[in-house]
Every structure is written in structure tokens, then in C-alpha cells.
Short mmCIF file of C-alpha atoms and ligand atoms in Angstrom, two decimals:
data_model
loop_
_atom_site.label_atom_id
_atom_site.label_comp_id
_atom_site.label_asym_id
_atom_site.label_seq_id
_atom_site.Cartn_x
_atom_site.Cartn_y
_atom_site.Cartn_z
CA MET A 733 7.02 32.39 2.40
CA GLU A 734 4.46 31.66 5.15
CA THR A 735 5.53 30.08 9.36
CA ILE A 736 4.84 26.72 9.45
CA SER A 737 2.65 27.36 11.94
CA ALA A 738 -0.01 29.16 9.42
CA ILE A 739 0.59 26.77 7.36
CA LEU A 740 -0.78 24.24 9.68
CA GLY A 741 -3.62 26.52 10.98
CA GLN A 742 -4.74 26.81 7.00
CA THR A 743 -7.90 25.05 5.17
CA SER A 744 -6.64 24.02 1.95
CA PHE A 745 -2.62 23.65 1.17
CA SER A 746 -0.91 25.02 -2.11
CA HIS A 747 1.56 22.82 -4.01
CA SER A 748 4.46 25.76 -2.43
CA ASN A 749 2.25 24.86 1.42
CA LEU A 750 2.88 21.29 0.59
CA GLU A 751 6.73 21.14 -0.76
CA GLN A 752 7.22 23.47 2.69
CA LEU A 753 5.64 20.64 4.99
CA LEU A 754 7.55 18.16 3.65
CA GLN A 755 10.99 20.15 3.67
CA CYS A 756 9.99 21.04 7.15
CA THR A 757 12.30 20.05 10.00
CA GLY A 758 13.21 20.79 13.64
CA GLU A 759 10.18 22.15 16.15
CA ASP A 760 7.71 22.39 12.19
CA LYS A 761 8.63 18.86 11.71
CA SER A 762 7.32 17.89 15.22
CA ASN A 763 4.23 20.38 15.21
CA LEU A 764 3.55 18.67 11.71
CA LEU A 765 4.14 15.48 12.78
CA LYS A 766 1.83 15.79 16.11
CA LYS A 767 -0.78 17.90 13.60
CA GLY A 768 -1.58 15.02 11.65
CA GLY A 769 -1.97 12.17 14.22
CA ALA A 770 -4.12 14.53 15.83
CA VAL A 771 -6.55 14.98 13.07
CA LYS A 772 -6.61 11.48 12.45
CA ASP A 773 -8.14 11.07 15.95
CA LEU A 774 -10.68 13.91 15.52
CA PHE A 775 -11.54 12.53 11.81
CA VAL A 776 -10.80 9.39 12.02
CA GLY A 777 -10.15 7.90 15.89
CA ASN A 778 -7.46 6.27 17.43
CA LYS A 779 -8.75 2.62 16.13
CA VAL A 780 -6.36 0.50 13.91
CA TYR A 781 -7.71 -1.69 11.85
CA PHE A 782 -6.11 -5.13 10.50
CA ARG A 783 -5.56 -6.27 7.12
CA GLY A 784 -4.73 -10.15 6.84
CA LEU A 785 -1.92 -9.67 4.20
CA ILE A 786 -1.95 -13.09 1.85
CA GLU A 787 1.73 -12.86 -0.63
CA PHE A 788 -0.17 -15.52 -2.53
CA SER A 789 2.79 -16.20 -5.37
CA ASN A 790 5.87 -13.70 -6.10
CA VAL A 791 5.09 -15.17 -9.86
CA CYS A 792 5.33 -11.92 -11.73
CA ASP A 793 4.79 -10.96 -15.92
CA LYS A 794 6.41 -8.02 -15.56
CA ASP A 795 10.30 -6.30 -14.78
CA CYS A 796 9.47 -3.00 -12.96
CA PHE A 797 13.51 -1.65 -12.23
CA TYR A 798 12.69 -0.81 -8.51
CA CYS A 799 11.13 -4.30 -7.79
CA GLY A 800 12.77 -7.63 -6.00
CA ILE A 801 10.60 -10.53 -7.54
CA ARG A 802 10.73 -8.42 -11.31
CA LYS A 803 10.30 -11.72 -13.77
CA SER A 804 14.02 -10.61 -15.33
CA ASN A 805 15.68 -11.47 -10.97
CA HIS A 806 16.22 -15.46 -11.84
CA ILE A 807 17.95 -15.29 -8.13
CA VAL A 808 14.03 -15.45 -7.00
CA LYS A 809 12.96 -18.56 -5.58
CA ARG A 810 9.40 -18.77 -7.03
CA TYR A 811 6.46 -19.90 -5.71
CA ASN A 812 2.97 -19.95 -5.66
CA LEU A 813 1.00 -21.05 -2.46
CA THR A 814 -2.24 -23.89 -3.11
CA ASP A 815 -5.59 -22.54 -2.80
CA SER A 816 -5.95 -24.43 0.61
CA GLU A 817 -2.51 -22.57 2.32
CA ILE A 818 -4.44 -19.91 1.05
CA LEU A 819 -8.19 -21.00 1.84
CA ASP A 820 -5.82 -21.60 5.57
CA ALA A 821 -4.84 -18.21 5.99
CA ALA A 822 -8.12 -16.42 4.80
CA ARG A 823 -9.27 -18.91 8.09
CA PHE A 824 -5.95 -17.75 10.59
CA ALA A 825 -7.54 -14.48 9.99
CA ASP A 826 -11.28 -15.44 10.66
CA ASP A 827 -10.35 -16.79 13.57
CA ASN A 828 -8.04 -13.69 15.07
CA ARG A 829 -10.83 -11.23 14.10
CA PHE A 830 -8.97 -9.18 11.47
CA GLY A 831 -11.75 -7.99 9.61
CA SER A 832 -10.51 -8.24 6.14
CA VAL A 833 -7.18 -9.89 4.44
CA VAL A 834 -5.06 -8.88 1.09
CA LEU A 835 -4.18 -11.25 -0.70
CA GLN A 836 -1.55 -9.53 -3.20
CA SER A 837 1.46 -11.56 -5.17
CA GLY A 838 2.90 -10.35 -8.64
CA GLU A 839 0.82 -9.41 -12.41
CA ASN A 840 -0.50 -12.30 -13.98
CA SER A 841 -3.45 -11.64 -16.49
CA SER A 842 -4.74 -15.64 -17.74
CA PRO A 843 -7.05 -16.57 -17.76
CA ALA A 844 -6.24 -19.50 -15.03
CA PHE A 845 -4.67 -17.34 -12.65
CA THR A 846 -8.30 -14.72 -12.60
CA ASP A 847 -10.28 -17.41 -12.40
CA ARG A 848 -8.66 -18.67 -9.62
CA ILE A 849 -9.34 -14.99 -8.04
CA THR A 850 -12.94 -15.22 -8.16
CA ASN A 851 -13.26 -18.97 -7.34
CA LEU A 852 -10.75 -18.02 -3.95
CA LEU A 853 -13.18 -15.06 -3.71
CA THR A 854 -16.35 -17.33 -3.69
CA LYS A 855 -14.56 -19.80 -1.30
CA ILE A 856 -12.86 -16.76 0.87
CA LYS A 857 -16.66 -15.43 1.43
CA GLU A 858 -17.83 -19.05 2.08
CA LEU A 859 -15.39 -19.86 5.33
CA SER A 860 -15.96 -16.82 7.14
CA ASN A 861 -19.81 -16.60 6.32
CA GLY A 862 -18.95 -13.22 4.75
CA ARG A 863 -17.26 -11.96 8.03
CA LEU A 864 -13.95 -11.51 5.61
CA GLY A 865 -13.88 -8.02 4.36
CA ILE A 866 -11.68 -8.71 0.96
CA THR A 867 -8.81 -5.51 -1.09
CA LEU A 868 -6.94 -7.11 -4.06
CA SER A 869 -3.57 -6.02 -4.80
CA VAL A 870 -2.86 -7.99 -8.23
CA GLY A 871 -2.32 -5.70 -10.37
CA GLU A 872 -3.96 -3.95 -13.83
CA GLN A 873 -6.88 -5.84 -15.33
CA THR A 874 -9.22 -5.29 -18.13
CA GLU A 875 -12.27 -3.71 -16.51
CA LEU A 876 -14.11 -6.90 -17.16
CA VAL A 877 -11.89 -8.78 -14.74
CA TYR A 878 -11.61 -6.49 -11.75
CA ARG A 879 -16.18 -6.77 -12.25
CA LYS A 880 -16.12 -9.84 -12.27
CA TRP A 881 -14.28 -9.83 -8.89
CA PHE A 882 -16.52 -7.45 -7.63
CA GLU A 883 -19.45 -8.93 -7.87
CA ALA A 884 -17.55 -12.51 -6.51
CA GLY A 885 -16.68 -10.46 -3.57
CA ALA A 886 -13.82 -8.40 -4.07
CA HIS A 887 -14.27 -4.46 -2.43
CA ARG A 888 -11.29 -2.76 -2.35
CA TYR A 889 -8.38 -2.47 -4.55
CA LEU A 890 -5.02 -1.60 -4.39
CA LEU A 891 -3.28 -0.20 -7.04
CA ARG A 892 -0.20 2.13 -6.36
CA ILE A 893 0.51 4.65 -8.91
CA GLU A 894 4.26 4.52 -8.34
CA THR A 895 4.76 8.61 -9.14
CA THR A 896 2.87 10.47 -10.44
CA ASN A 897 5.84 12.36 -12.64
CA GLN A 898 5.48 10.79 -16.03
CA SER A 899 8.39 11.20 -17.15
CA LEU A 900 10.10 9.32 -13.43
CA TYR A 901 7.35 6.49 -14.14
CA LYS A 902 9.92 6.04 -17.47
CA ARG A 903 13.08 6.22 -15.92
CA ILE A 904 11.85 3.32 -13.52
CA HIS A 905 9.78 0.83 -15.78
CA PRO A 906 10.46 -1.14 -19.01
CA CYS A 907 9.31 0.91 -22.24
CA ASP A 908 6.59 -1.30 -23.03
CA LEU A 909 2.97 -1.07 -23.13
CA LEU A 910 2.46 -3.72 -20.48
CA HIS A 911 4.38 -1.09 -17.67
CA ASP A 912 2.45 2.22 -19.57
CA PHE A 913 1.32 4.80 -16.77
CA ASN A 914 -1.88 5.10 -18.28
CA ARG A 915 -2.92 2.57 -18.54
CA ARG A 916 -2.09 1.93 -14.67
CA LEU A 917 -3.98 5.04 -14.17
CA ASP A 918 -7.05 3.75 -16.64
CA CYS A 919 -7.08 0.93 -14.31
CA LEU A 920 -7.95 3.16 -11.55
CA TYR A 921 -11.03 4.49 -13.31
CA TYR A 922 -12.54 1.40 -14.13
CA LEU A 923 -11.98 0.61 -10.30
CA ARG A 924 -14.20 3.23 -9.24
CA ALA A 925 -16.87 2.95 -11.92
CA ILE A 926 -17.70 -0.32 -10.67
CA GLY A 927 -18.00 0.63 -6.90
CA TYR A 928 -14.56 -0.35 -4.90
CA GLN A 929 -13.03 1.53 -2.84
CA ILE A 930 -10.10 2.37 -4.16
CA GLY A 931 -6.48 2.73 -2.63
CA THR A 932 -3.38 3.99 -4.27
CA GLY A 933 -0.08 5.15 -2.98
CA VAL A 934 3.85 5.98 -4.48
CA MET A 935 7.25 5.43 -3.46
CA ILE A 936 9.24 8.12 -1.15
CA GLY A 937 12.92 8.71 -1.85
CA LEU A 938 12.96 6.93 -5.18
CA PRO A 939 16.71 8.05 -7.11
CA PHE A 940 15.35 11.46 -9.67
CA GLN A 941 12.54 11.82 -7.16
CA THR A 942 11.94 16.34 -5.97
CA ILE A 943 10.07 16.67 -3.09
CA SER A 944 7.60 18.98 -6.31
CA ASP A 945 6.68 15.94 -7.03
CA LEU A 946 5.40 14.37 -3.99
CA ALA A 947 3.39 17.46 -3.56
CA ASP A 948 2.15 16.61 -6.99
CA ASP A 949 1.26 13.29 -5.47
CA LEU A 950 -0.58 14.14 -3.31
CA LEU A 951 -2.78 16.67 -5.18
CA PHE A 952 -3.21 13.91 -7.50
CA PHE A 953 -4.66 11.28 -4.27
CA GLN A 954 -7.04 14.92 -3.69
CA GLN A 955 -8.22 16.06 -6.98
CA PHE A 956 -8.72 12.05 -7.53
CA GLY A 957 -10.61 11.52 -4.53
CA ILE A 958 -8.58 7.98 -2.86
CA ASP A 959 -10.44 6.14 -0.40
CA MET A 960 -7.55 4.82 1.03
CA VAL A 961 -3.49 5.45 0.83
CA GLY A 962 -0.42 3.16 1.20
CA MET A 963 2.12 4.29 0.82
CA GLY A 964 5.67 4.05 1.84
CA PRO A 965 9.93 4.39 1.45
CA TYR A 966 11.73 3.46 -1.14
CA ILE A 967 14.35 0.64 -0.51
CA GLU A 968 16.71 -0.78 -3.20
CA HIS A 969 17.62 -4.38 -3.95
CA SER A 970 20.68 -5.53 -5.66
CA GLU A 971 18.88 -7.71 -8.01
CA THR A 972 17.39 -4.95 -9.45
CA PRO A 973 18.31 -2.13 -12.58
CA LEU A 974 17.53 0.82 -9.96
CA TYR A 975 20.51 -0.39 -8.38
CA GLU A 976 22.63 0.83 -10.39
CA PHE A 977 21.16 4.77 -9.09
CA ARG A 978 21.56 3.55 -5.67
CA HIS A 979 24.52 6.63 -4.34
CA LEU A 980 21.24 9.41 -5.84
CA LEU A 981 18.85 8.34 -2.65
CA LEU A 982 18.62 10.60 0.13
CA PRO A 983 20.42 8.63 2.98
CA ILE A 984 17.81 5.74 4.86
CA GLN A 985 16.75 7.44 7.66
CA GLU A 986 15.42 10.82 5.25
CA ARG A 987 13.93 8.35 3.89
CA PHE A 988 11.82 7.00 6.50
CA ASP A 989 11.94 10.92 7.95
CA LEU A 990 9.97 12.00 4.71
CA SER A 991 7.61 8.90 4.44
CA LEU A 992 6.58 9.96 8.24
CA LYS A 993 5.63 13.21 6.84
CA MET A 994 4.13 12.70 3.70
CA ILE A 995 1.40 10.61 5.98
CA ALA A 996 1.27 13.52 8.16
CA VAL A 997 0.42 15.64 5.19
CA LEU A 998 -1.19 13.45 3.64
CA ARG A 999 -3.82 13.28 6.79
CA ILE A 1000 -3.90 16.74 7.55
CA LEU A 1001 -4.86 17.23 3.64
CA MET A 1002 -7.50 14.23 3.38
CA LYS A 1003 -8.80 13.95 6.97
CA ASP A 1004 -11.42 10.56 6.07
CA ILE A 1005 -9.33 8.72 4.52
CA ASN A 1006 -7.89 5.33 5.24
CA ILE A 1007 -4.15 5.39 5.31
CA ALA A 1008 -1.87 2.30 5.80
CA ALA A 1009 1.14 2.24 7.87
CA ALA A 1010 3.22 0.51 5.13
CA THR A 1011 5.72 -2.54 6.03
CA ALA A 1012 8.70 -0.97 4.34
CA LEU A 1013 8.48 1.62 7.73
CA GLN A 1014 9.14 -1.33 9.66
CA ALA A 1015 12.87 -2.38 7.64
CA ILE A 1016 13.90 1.09 8.24
CA ASP A 1017 13.22 1.23 12.08
CA PRO A 1018 11.87 -1.07 13.78
CA LEU A 1019 8.74 1.01 15.49
CA GLY A 1020 8.11 1.73 11.66
CA ARG A 1021 4.64 1.31 11.74
CA GLU A 1022 4.29 2.39 15.12
CA LYS A 1023 5.56 5.56 14.80
CA GLY A 1024 3.23 5.89 10.96
CA ILE A 1025 -0.38 5.04 13.95
CA LYS A 1026 1.23 7.81 15.15
CA VAL A 1027 1.35 10.65 13.08
CA GLY A 1028 -2.25 9.67 11.17
CA ALA A 1029 -2.14 6.39 9.73
CA ASN A 1030 -4.86 3.94 10.84
CA ILE A 1031 -4.55 0.70 9.03
CA ILE A 1032 -1.71 -2.54 9.74
CA MET A 1033 -1.60 -5.02 7.21
CA PRO A 1034 -0.26 -8.13 9.51
CA ASN A 1035 1.50 -10.61 7.12
CA ILE A 1036 -0.02 -13.64 7.69
CA THR A 1037 1.52 -14.99 4.29
CA PRO A 1038 2.46 -18.42 5.88
CA GLY A 1039 6.44 -18.42 7.75
CA LEU A 1040 7.98 -20.79 4.68
CA TYR A 1041 7.04 -18.90 2.05
CA ARG A 1042 7.98 -14.99 3.16
CA ASN A 1043 11.19 -15.02 2.80
CA ASP A 1044 10.84 -14.85 -1.11
CA TYR A 1045 8.49 -12.02 -1.16
CA SER A 1046 11.29 -10.11 -1.70
CA LEU A 1047 10.08 -6.52 -3.45
CA TYR A 1048 13.31 -5.07 -0.99
CA GLU A 1049 16.19 -6.24 1.35
CA ASN A 1050 16.43 -6.60 5.09
CA LYS A 1051 11.76 -6.35 4.77
CA PRO A 1052 11.16 -7.21 8.60
CA CYS A 1053 9.51 -10.53 10.25
CA VAL A 1054 10.88 -13.10 7.32
CA ASP A 1055 11.21 -15.61 9.29
CA GLU A 1056 7.45 -15.52 11.40
CA GLU A 1057 4.69 -17.42 12.01
CA PRO A 1058 1.11 -15.71 11.86
CA ALA A 1059 0.45 -16.21 15.42
CA GLN A 1060 3.93 -14.93 16.76
CA CYS A 1061 3.14 -11.34 14.59
CA LYS A 1062 -0.05 -11.57 15.94
CA GLY A 1063 0.93 -10.73 19.45
CA CYS A 1064 3.03 -9.06 18.47
CA LEU A 1065 1.31 -6.85 17.01
CA ASP A 1066 -1.40 -6.27 19.84
CA ALA A 1067 1.39 -5.03 22.21
CA ARG A 1068 2.51 -2.89 19.21
CA ILE A 1069 -0.53 -0.92 18.74
CA ALA A 1070 -1.25 -0.33 22.52
CA MET A 1071 2.16 1.31 22.50
CA ALA A 1072 1.08 3.78 19.53
CA ASP A 1073 -1.83 4.68 21.62
CA GLY A 1074 -4.31 2.82 19.60
CA GLU A 1075 -6.73 0.46 19.81
CA ILE A 1076 -6.96 -2.43 17.40
CA GLY A 1077 -10.64 -2.47 15.42
CA TYR A 1078 -11.07 -6.77 16.50
CA GLY A 1079 -14.39 -7.90 13.62
CA GLU A 1080 -14.93 -4.84 11.92
CA TRP A 1081 -14.23 -3.75 8.99
CA GLY A 1082 -12.79 -0.13 8.89
CA ASP A 1083 -13.95 0.75 5.63
CA SER A 1084 -12.59 4.18 4.63
CA ILE A 1085 -14.78 6.88 5.71
CA HIS A 1086 -14.33 9.08 3.16
CA PHE A 1087 -15.60 6.26 0.67
CA LEU A 1088 -18.69 5.94 2.97
CA LYS A 1089 -19.53 9.93 3.23
CA LYS A 1090 -19.93 9.95 -1.31
CA GLY A 1091 -22.72 7.63 0.22
CA ASN A 1092 -21.92 4.34 -0.13
CA LYS A 1093 -23.72 1.79 1.74
CA GLU A 1094 -21.62 0.41 4.38
CA ALA A 1095 -19.96 -3.08 4.88
CA ILE A 1096 -20.65 -4.58 7.69
N1 LIG B 366 2.79 -6.40 -8.44
C1 LIG B 366 0.77 -6.03 -7.41
C2 LIG B 366 1.49 -4.08 -8.19
O1 LIG B 366 2.54 -4.26 -8.90
O2 LIG B 366 0.74 -3.87 -7.85
C3 LIG B 366 0.90 -5.65 -6.27
C4 LIG B 366 2.29 -6.51 -5.63
S1 LIG B 366 3.36 -5.18 -5.66
C5 LIG B 366 5.04 -6.34 -4.93
C6 LIG B 366 3.34 -3.61 -4.59
C7 LIG B 366 4.36 -2.74 -4.11
O3 LIG B 366 5.08 -2.95 -4.14
C8 LIG B 366 4.24 -1.35 -5.58
O4 LIG B 366 2.99 -0.96 -5.85
C9 LIG B 366 5.59 -0.96 -5.09
O5 LIG B 366 5.46 0.15 -4.87
C10 LIG B 366 6.35 -1.78 -4.26
N2 LIG B 366 7.18 -2.42 -3.85
C11 LIG B 366 8.07 -2.69 -5.07
N3 LIG B 366 9.66 -2.53 -4.88
C12 LIG B 366 9.91 -2.20 -4.24
C13 LIG B 366 11.03 -0.96 -2.75
N4 LIG B 366 11.56 -1.99 -3.65
N5 LIG B 366 10.92 -0.98 -2.63
C14 LIG B 366 9.98 -0.28 -1.91
N6 LIG B 366 8.23 -1.24 -1.75
C15 LIG B 366 8.16 -1.75 -3.49
FE1 LIG B 367 5.79 -7.17 -10.48
FE2 LIG B 367 4.40 -5.49 -8.48
FE3 LIG B 367 7.14 -6.52 -8.61
FE4 LIG B 367 6.08 -4.82 -10.63
S1 LIG B 367 6.21 -4.36 -8.53
S2 LIG B 367 7.49 -6.50 -11.27
S3 LIG B 367 4.20 -5.79 -10.83
S4 LIG B 367 5.83 -7.72 -8.68
#
């Protein structure tokens, strides 16, 4: 078996190299995390780009076994922001020079929903004079709908594959066409063909998930040539079917550590992509996102959903910052990024260099 320092000196990595990196401890682990940060500084710089996250509705037609806002959770209070609340949040992002917003919600494919998004995209572009970049994260849709949204101004799309192990995928979703692995994968192909910057990701530390699965996930990101990745620890929610298997989970701190290693290894594997420091990291460690930035991430998604609704977008328990208003969040993040030796790319889109290198034009 090779040593970790030998592997870190390589330019390409086998499945077993990745497994070894994900399992390393002690000094090896510190060296891996340091290398993740150094590769980031060298290839994408120390700037951290903001994507103001607007969780505009927790109404969802799907029933993923891990998610607190799944359709069958009748305890959750459902909400749907009005158009003017969404536009106010986008205005806040623009006024504070966030560069971009992310519109995220539960999944719905009705024409009323998809037309509403098209209209919101046009309005956000108008109110910001084209300044705000827009990422969508509203699940699986038809190719036609993705195309309409692209034409209306969305240029990045986040659709986590959740896990690339298809039998694990089946264990964490109902077995029906609405929750089909290949359908989700097809969506990533549509999005790429249309011209979106595509982001995907996985949950780390799911019950039944192995280190080998995570190594496969990393190779999938590489083979697919993904532009952005948002991945974070799985955090159990008591009102979901997967809660039954909580005794199989790694202790929460180990899931956190594994997530940091995943970020560092991915940065070493895919040097010029955008990697988000997931909010779920902060649910475990108050400085979780800053730690993610230090080891290789370069994107943060500050939550700019009006404080009133944040409690109800509870995918998992102990979600951070649920009782803060957007302005409080911003002040807090300025200090936090400085602590992680980062500089905030105010007013910049911070597009994925990986995407631009493929011959795509810079957005701003
Ligand atoms: N409905 C859209 C979708 O599923 O793509 C977008 C919103 S969904 C809430 C965003 C992400 O939340 C999912 O892709 C999933 O990875 C993550 N998520 C859901 N439940 C989670 C949990 N219990 N722990 C960590 N992440 C979770
Ligand atoms: Fe709905 Fe997304 Fe949660 Fe699945 S992960 S239940 S699609 S919000």
C-alpha cells in the first residue's frame, strides 16, 4: 500500500487511492486537509463567492426517506413565499452585492409552478439590471422546462445525485418513477446539454453507505465533468423513515470529519471546480462552513430566506441560523470568512473556472 504522502504527490488517483485518502487519520489527515486548501488557493484563489439562498417553499411532491420536508411529514408547517417576498430577498442580495442568488424549494412540476419560476427569473433579472446570477435548485423537471428557465436567465442548476450507488439510492427513496435514479441522472445530462453550469453532490454518512461508495461518488463527479459540487453530512430527522436506521450511523463528529476529507479530496481531484461549504456542516460545528473553506471549498450560500419561514425548511434537525434575519447573517459571515483566511468576492458571479475553461463565456 502506498503512503498518504506518496498519493498526495500523484496527479491521478485510483479508486483505492481515494478510499485510502478518505480513511486517513492523524498527521496524514492534517496533510490531506492542508493540501486541499493549498490546491484551492493555487487554482481558484482565496476568494469566497456568495450565493444568497432563498428557500422559497417547503411544499414537496416527493417522499425521499431522509428529508424532513418530504410529502408524508404532516407535522411540518408548509409555506410558500409570495412573489414579492422572493423579489425582496433578491433585492437584498443585490443591494448587498452578493453576486448571485439560489432559488430552492421542494419539488413540483405543475405548469403553475414552472411558469411562476420563469416569471420570477425575468423579474429578478430586471430588478438587478442583470447583475444577479441565478442558480436554481428545484429538482427534476422536463428538458423543455429546464430550457425555458435557461432562456429566462437561470444559468446554474444544483441537482444532487445523493449517492451514485444505485442500490443505496433505492434504499433511501420510495421505489417508483418519481424517485428513479436514472431519471435524476438524465436530468443532469439535459442540464449540461442546454448549457447550464451543473452542480451535483451527495450526502455523506448515510446509513448503509461505505467508503467505497464515496470514492465512487468522487469518480462520478470527475467522469461527468461536473462544474460545481455541494455535498455535506447526512443529518437524521426524527420524522423520516431513515431515522429507524440511526443506530447504523457514524457518530456525528465522524460524519463531519469525513465531509471535510471529501471536500479536500475532491479539490485535489478536480482543481478548478466550485465547491460549496454546505450549511449542514454548520449544523454540526458552529465553524463548520469556515472549516470547509479552509480545506478546499470556495462557495458559501448564506440563507436570505425571511427569518419567519426558516424554521419550517427543516431538512434535518438543528439547522443553524433559523432565527436570524438576512442582515444579521451577512455581518456574521464577513467576520467568519476573514477568520478562514478568505476574501469575499463581493459583486462577482464567481463562475466555475472549470465551466469557463470548456469554452463557455464568462457571465459578468
Ligand atoms: N427538492 C430539491 C431536490 O431534492 O433536489 C431541492 C431541495 S432539497 C431539500 C436539497 C438537498 O437537501 C437534497 O438534494 C439533499 O441532499 C439535502 N437533504 C435533504 N435531507 C437531508 C438530510 N436529512 N441531511 C442532509 N441533507 C439533506
Ligand atoms: Fe423533496 Fe428535495 Fe426533500 Fe426529496 S430532498 S423530499 S425532493 S425537498
